[in-house]
Coordinates of C-alpha atoms in Angstrom, one line a residue:
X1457 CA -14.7 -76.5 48.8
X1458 CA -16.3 -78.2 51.7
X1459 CA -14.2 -75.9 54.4
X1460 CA -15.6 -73.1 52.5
X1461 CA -19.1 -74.3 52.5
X1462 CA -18.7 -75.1 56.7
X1463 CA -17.5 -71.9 56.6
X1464 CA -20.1 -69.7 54.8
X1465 CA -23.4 -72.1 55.4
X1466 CA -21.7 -74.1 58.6
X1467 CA -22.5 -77.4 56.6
X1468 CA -21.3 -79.1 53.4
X1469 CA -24.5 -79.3 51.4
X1470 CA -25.3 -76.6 48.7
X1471 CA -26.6 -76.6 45.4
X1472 CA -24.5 -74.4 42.6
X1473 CA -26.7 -72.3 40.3
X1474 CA -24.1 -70.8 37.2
X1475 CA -25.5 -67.2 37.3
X1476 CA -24.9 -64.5 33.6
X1477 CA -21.5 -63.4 33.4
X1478 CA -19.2 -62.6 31.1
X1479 CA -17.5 -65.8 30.1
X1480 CA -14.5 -64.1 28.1
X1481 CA -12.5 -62.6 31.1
X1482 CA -9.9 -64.7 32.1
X1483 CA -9.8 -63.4 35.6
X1484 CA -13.2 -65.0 36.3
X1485 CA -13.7 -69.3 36.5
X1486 CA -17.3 -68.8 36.8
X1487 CA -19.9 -67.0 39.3
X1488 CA -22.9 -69.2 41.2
X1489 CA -25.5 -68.8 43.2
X1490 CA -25.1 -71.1 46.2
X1491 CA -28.3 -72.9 48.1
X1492 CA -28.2 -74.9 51.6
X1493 CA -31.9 -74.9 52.7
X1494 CA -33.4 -70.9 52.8
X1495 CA -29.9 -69.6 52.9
X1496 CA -28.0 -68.1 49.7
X1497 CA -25.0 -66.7 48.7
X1498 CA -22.6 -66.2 45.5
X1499 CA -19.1 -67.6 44.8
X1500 CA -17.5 -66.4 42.3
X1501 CA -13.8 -68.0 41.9
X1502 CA -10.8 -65.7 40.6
X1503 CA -8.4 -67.6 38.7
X1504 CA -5.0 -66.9 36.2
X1505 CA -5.2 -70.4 34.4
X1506 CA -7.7 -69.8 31.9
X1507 CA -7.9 -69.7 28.1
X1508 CA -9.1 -66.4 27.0
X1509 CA -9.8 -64.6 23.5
X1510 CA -7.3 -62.0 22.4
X1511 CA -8.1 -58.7 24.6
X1512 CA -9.6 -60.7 27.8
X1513 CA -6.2 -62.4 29.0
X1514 CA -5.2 -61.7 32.8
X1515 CA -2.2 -60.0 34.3
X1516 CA 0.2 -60.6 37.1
X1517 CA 0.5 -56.3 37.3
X1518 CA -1.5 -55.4 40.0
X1519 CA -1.9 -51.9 38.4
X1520 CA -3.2 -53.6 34.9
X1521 CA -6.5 -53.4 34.2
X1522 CA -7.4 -56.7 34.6
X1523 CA -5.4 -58.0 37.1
X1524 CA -6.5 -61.1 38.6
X1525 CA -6.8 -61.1 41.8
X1526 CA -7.8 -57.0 42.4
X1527 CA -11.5 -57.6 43.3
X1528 CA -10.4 -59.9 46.3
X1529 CA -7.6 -57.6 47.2
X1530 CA -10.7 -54.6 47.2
X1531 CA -12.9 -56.7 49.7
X1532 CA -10.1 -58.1 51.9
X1533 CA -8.8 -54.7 52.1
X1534 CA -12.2 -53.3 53.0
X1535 CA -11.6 -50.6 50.1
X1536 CA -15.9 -49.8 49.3
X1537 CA -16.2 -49.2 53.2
X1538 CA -14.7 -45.3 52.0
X1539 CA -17.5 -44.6 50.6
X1540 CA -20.1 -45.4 53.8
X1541 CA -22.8 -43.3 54.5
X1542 CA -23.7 -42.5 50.9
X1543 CA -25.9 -45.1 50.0
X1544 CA -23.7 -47.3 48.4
X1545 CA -21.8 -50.1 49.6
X1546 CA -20.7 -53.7 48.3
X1547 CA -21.9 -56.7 49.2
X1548 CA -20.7 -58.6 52.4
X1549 CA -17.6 -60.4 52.1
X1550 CA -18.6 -63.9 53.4
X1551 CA -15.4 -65.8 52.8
X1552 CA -12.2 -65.7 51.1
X1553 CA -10.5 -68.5 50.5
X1554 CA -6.9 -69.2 48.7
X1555 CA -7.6 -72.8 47.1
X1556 CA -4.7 -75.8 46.7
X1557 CA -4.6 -75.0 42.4
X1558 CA -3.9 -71.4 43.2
X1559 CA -7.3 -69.9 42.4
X1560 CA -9.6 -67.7 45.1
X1561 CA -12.8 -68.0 46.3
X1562 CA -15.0 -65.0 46.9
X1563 CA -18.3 -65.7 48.6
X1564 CA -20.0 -62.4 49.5
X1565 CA -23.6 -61.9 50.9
X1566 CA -26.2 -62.3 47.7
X1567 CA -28.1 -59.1 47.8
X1568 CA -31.6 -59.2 47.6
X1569 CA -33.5 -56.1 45.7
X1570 CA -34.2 -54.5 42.1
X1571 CA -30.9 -54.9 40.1
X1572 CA -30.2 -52.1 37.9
X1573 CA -31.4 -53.6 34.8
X1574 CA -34.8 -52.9 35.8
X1575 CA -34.9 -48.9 37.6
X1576 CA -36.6 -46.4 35.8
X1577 CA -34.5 -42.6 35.5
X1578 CA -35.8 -41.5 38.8
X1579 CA -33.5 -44.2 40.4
X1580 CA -30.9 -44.1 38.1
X1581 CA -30.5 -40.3 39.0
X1582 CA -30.3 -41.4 43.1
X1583 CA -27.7 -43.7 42.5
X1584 CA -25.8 -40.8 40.3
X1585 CA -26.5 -38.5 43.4
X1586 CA -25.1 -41.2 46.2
X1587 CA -21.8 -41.5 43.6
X1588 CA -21.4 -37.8 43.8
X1589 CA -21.7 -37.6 47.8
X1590 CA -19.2 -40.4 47.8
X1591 CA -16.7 -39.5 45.1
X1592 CA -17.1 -35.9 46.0
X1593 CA -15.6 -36.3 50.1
X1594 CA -13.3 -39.2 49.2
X1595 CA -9.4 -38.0 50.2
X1596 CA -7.0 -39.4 47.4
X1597 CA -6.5 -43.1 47.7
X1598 CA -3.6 -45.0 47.4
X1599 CA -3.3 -49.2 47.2
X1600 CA -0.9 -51.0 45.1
X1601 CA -3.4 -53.2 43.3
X1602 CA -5.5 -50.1 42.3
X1603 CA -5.5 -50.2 38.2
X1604 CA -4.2 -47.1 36.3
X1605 CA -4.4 -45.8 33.2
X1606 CA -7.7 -47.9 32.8
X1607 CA -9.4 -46.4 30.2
X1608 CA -6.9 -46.2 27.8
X1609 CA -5.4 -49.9 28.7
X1610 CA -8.6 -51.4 28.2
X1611 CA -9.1 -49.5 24.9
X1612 CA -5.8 -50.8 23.5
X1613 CA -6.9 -54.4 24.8
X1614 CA -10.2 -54.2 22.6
X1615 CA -8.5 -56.2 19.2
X1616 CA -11.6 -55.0 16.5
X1617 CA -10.8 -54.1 12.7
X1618 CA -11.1 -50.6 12.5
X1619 CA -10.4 -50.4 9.0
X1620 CA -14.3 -51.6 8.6
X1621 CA -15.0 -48.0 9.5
X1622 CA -14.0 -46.8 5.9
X1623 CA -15.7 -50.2 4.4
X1624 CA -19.0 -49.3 2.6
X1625 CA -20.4 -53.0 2.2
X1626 CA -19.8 -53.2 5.9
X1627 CA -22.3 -50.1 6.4
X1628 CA -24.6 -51.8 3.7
X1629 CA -25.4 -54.8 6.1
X1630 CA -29.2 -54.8 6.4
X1631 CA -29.1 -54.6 10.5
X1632 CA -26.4 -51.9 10.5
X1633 CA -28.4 -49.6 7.6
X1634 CA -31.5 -50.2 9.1
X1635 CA -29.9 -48.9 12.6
X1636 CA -27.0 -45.9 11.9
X1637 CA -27.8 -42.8 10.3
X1638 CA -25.6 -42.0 7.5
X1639 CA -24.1 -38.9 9.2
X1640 CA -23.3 -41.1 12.3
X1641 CA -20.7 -42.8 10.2
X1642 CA -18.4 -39.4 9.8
X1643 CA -18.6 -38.8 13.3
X1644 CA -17.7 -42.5 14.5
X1645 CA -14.7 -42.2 11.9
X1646 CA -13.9 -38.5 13.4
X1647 CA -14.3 -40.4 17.1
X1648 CA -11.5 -42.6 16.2
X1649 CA -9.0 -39.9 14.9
X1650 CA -9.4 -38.2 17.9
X1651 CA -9.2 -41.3 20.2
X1652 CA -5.7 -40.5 21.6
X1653 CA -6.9 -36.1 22.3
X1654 CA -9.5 -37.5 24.1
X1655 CA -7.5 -40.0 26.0
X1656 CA -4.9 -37.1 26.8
X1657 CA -8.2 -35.4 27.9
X1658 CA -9.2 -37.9 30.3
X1659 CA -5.6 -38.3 32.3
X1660 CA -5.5 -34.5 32.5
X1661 CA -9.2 -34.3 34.4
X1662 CA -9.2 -34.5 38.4
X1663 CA -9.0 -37.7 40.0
X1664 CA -11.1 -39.6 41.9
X1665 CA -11.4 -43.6 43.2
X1666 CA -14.1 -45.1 40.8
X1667 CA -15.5 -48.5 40.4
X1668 CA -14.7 -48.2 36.4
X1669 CA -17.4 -50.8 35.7
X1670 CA -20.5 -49.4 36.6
X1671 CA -23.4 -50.3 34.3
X1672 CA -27.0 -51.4 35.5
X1673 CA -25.8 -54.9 35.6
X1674 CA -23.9 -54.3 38.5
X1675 CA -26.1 -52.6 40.9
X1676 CA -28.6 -53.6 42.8
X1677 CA -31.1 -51.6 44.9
X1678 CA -31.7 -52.9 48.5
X1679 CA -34.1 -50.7 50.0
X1680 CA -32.5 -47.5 48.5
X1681 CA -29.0 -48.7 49.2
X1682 CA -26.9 -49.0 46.0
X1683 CA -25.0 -52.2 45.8
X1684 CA -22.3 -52.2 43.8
X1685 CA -21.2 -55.7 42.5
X1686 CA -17.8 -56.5 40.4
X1687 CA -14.9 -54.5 41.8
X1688 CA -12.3 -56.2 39.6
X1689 CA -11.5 -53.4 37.4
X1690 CA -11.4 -51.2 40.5
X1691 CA -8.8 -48.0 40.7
X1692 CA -7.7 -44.4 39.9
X1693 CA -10.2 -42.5 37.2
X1694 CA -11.6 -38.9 36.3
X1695 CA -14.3 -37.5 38.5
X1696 CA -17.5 -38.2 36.5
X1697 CA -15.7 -41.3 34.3
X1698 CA -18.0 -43.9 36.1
X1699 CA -21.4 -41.8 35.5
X1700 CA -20.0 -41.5 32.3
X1701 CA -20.0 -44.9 31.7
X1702 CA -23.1 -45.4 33.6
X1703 CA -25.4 -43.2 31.6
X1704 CA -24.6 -44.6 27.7
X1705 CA -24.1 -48.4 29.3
X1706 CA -28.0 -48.2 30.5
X1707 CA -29.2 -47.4 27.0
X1708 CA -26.2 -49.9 24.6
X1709 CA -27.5 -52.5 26.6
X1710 CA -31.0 -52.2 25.7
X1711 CA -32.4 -51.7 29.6
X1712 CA -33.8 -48.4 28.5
X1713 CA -34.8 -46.7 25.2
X1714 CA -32.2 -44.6 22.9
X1715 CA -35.5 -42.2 23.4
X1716 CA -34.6 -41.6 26.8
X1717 CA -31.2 -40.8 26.7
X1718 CA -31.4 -37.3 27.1
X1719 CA -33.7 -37.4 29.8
X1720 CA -31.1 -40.0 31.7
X1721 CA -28.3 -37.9 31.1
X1722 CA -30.0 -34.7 32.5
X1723 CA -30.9 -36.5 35.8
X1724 CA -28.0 -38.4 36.6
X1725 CA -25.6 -36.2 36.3
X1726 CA -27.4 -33.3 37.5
X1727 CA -27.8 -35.6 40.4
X1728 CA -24.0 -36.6 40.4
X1729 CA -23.4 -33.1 40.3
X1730 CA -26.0 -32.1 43.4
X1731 CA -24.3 -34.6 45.2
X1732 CA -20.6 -33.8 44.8
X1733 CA -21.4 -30.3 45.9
X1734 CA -23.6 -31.2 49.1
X1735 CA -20.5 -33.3 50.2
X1736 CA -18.3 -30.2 50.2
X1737 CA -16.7 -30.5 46.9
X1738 CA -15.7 -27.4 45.4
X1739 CA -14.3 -28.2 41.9
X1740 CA -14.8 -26.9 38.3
X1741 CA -17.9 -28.5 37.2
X1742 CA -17.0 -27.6 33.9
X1743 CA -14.1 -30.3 34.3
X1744 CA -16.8 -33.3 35.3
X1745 CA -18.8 -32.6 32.7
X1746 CA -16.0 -32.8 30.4
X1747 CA -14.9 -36.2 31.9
X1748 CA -18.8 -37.2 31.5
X1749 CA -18.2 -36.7 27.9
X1750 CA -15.0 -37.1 26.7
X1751 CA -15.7 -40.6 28.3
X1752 CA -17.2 -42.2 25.1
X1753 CA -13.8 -42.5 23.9
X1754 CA -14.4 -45.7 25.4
X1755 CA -17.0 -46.7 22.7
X1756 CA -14.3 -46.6 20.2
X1757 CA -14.2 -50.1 19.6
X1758 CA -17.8 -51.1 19.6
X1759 CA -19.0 -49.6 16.3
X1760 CA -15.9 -51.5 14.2
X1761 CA -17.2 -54.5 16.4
X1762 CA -20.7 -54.6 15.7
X1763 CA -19.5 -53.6 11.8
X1764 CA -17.9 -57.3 12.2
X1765 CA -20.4 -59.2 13.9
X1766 CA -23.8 -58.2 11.8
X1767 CA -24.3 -60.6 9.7
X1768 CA -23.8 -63.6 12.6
X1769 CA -26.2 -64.5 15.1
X1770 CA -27.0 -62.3 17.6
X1771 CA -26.0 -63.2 21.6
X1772 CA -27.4 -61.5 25.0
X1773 CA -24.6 -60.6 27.3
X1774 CA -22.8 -64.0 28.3
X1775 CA -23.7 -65.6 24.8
X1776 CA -26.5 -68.0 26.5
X1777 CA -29.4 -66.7 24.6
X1778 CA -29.7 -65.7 20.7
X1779 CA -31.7 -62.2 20.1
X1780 CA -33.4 -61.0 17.5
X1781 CA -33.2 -57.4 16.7
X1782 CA -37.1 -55.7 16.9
X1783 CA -37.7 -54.9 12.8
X1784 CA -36.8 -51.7 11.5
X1785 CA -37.0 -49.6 8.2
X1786 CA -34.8 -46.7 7.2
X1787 CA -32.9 -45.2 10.5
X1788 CA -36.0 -45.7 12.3
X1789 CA -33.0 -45.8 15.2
X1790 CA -32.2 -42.4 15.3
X1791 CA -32.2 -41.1 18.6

């Protein structure tokens, strides 16, 4: 690690700062912040020799959605620089280093601004707009490391028991009652019926290069600039998949009210929309809004997931921190 450190900070001393990922990938050692005097920047170490829980293990198939080594293959291959001039970009690759036990190092620039978690809709909607402009004039892109068939790979990866859909003491759990409507139960069952039609759905929509991980968690404003963090699951998707994921992502996560939903939706992708056409697209936007939709199909897994995990203690994202659900009564959740 020293020849990185000469390398990145031109001196061997630096101070390692864990930073919030998420622990269960086995593609990813761990992610720090690095200090040597004023200057900073984040390592995060790629590796195929860790212990994972079922549905998290790596893959030697560079098209697989979690292949190990894809994000370093997108920044040594200078893949995000397609997409310059719209406002988004990734971080600065710094240094990337092949280490003796076989893992890689990935230091980038650590990007200073407002990360995602915090924006209001207003900002939400720009980023949705610089997506379009960049999705929209993108030719068709070809690597052989770019994952396919992402969505419905890392559906069948998601190992929950979906049999707790048709369970009624599993719906009688005080957090879930207090949180799902009634009705939302049918339509959760009726969403994983239909999980392969809307999978078929999705591979049939146009393509487009997409980040396929794009939550507020990894983006950062820097003075208007999107930043886009986490490449790993990089590779071919439907135009509109990653504001679809986007959009529900900002309001599961807690970083802004069920409430607003609606009004999120409207403006990002109206905004993805504006931004695919000003960059000369000239598609059926019947077809993105589809893909915007149809999606959800992702979701599949989480309701049989949070089914199992009510009655246990509840973890923030990277299981550091337990958190207490605000009190509710009835389906005082209802969006």
């Amino acid at each position: 690690m020293e020849e990185e450190l000469m390398t990145v900070f031109g001196g061997v001393d630096a101070v390692l700062e864990p930073l919030t990922h998420n622990p269960n990938n086995a593609v990813t050692r761990g992610i720090w912040r690095a200090r040597a005097g004023s200057r900073t920047a984040v390592l995060k170490v790629l590796t195929r020799r860790k212990e994972a829980p079922a549905g998290w293990e790596h893959s030697e198939d560079p098209r697989h959605w979690n292949y190990w080594r894809r994000e370093a293959d997108v920044y040594a291959s200078g893949l995000p620089g397609l997409w310059a001039g719209t406002g988004l970009r990734a971080p600065r690759l710094l240094e990337l280093a092949e280490r003796p036990d076989g893992d890689l190092a990935l230091w980038t620039e650590d990007v200073a601004g407002a990360p995602g978690t915090t924006w209001d809709v207003a900002r939400h909607a720009r980023l949705g707009h610089q997506l379009g402009l960049a999705q929209g004039a993108a030719t068709p892109v070809e690597r052989p490391w770019l994952s396919r068939s992402f969505l419905r790979d890392y559906l069948e990866a998601r190992r929950v028991p979906y049999e707790l859909l048709d369970d009624d003491a599993a719906w009688r759990q005080p957090l879930v009652a207090a949180n799902f409507p009634p009705e939302l139960r049918g339509e959760l069952i009726r969403l994983h019926r239909d999980r392969e039609e809307f999978l078929a759905v999705m591979e049939s929509l146009p393509r487009a290069l997409c980040h396929l991980d794009l939550w507020p968690s990894n983006v950062i404003d820097a003075g208007g600039e999107s930043v886009l963090l986490d490449w790993a699951f990089t590779g071919d998707g439907a135009l509109g998949e990653d504001v679809g994921n986007h959009i529900p992502d900002s309001v599961f996560d807690l970083f802004l009210p069920a409430a607003l939903l609606p009004e999120l939706d409207a403006a990002v992708y109206g905004a993805y929309l504006r931004g695919l056409r000003e960059s000369g697209w000239r598609g059926d936007e019947r077809l993105v809004r589809l893909a915007v939709c149809a999606s959800a199909v992702k979701y599949d897994f989480l309701a049989p997931l949070m089914l199992r995990q009510a009655g246990e203690a509840q973890l923030d994202y990277g299981g550091s921190r337990r958190w207490t659900p605000p009190a509710v009564t009835g389906n005082a959740a209802r969006p």
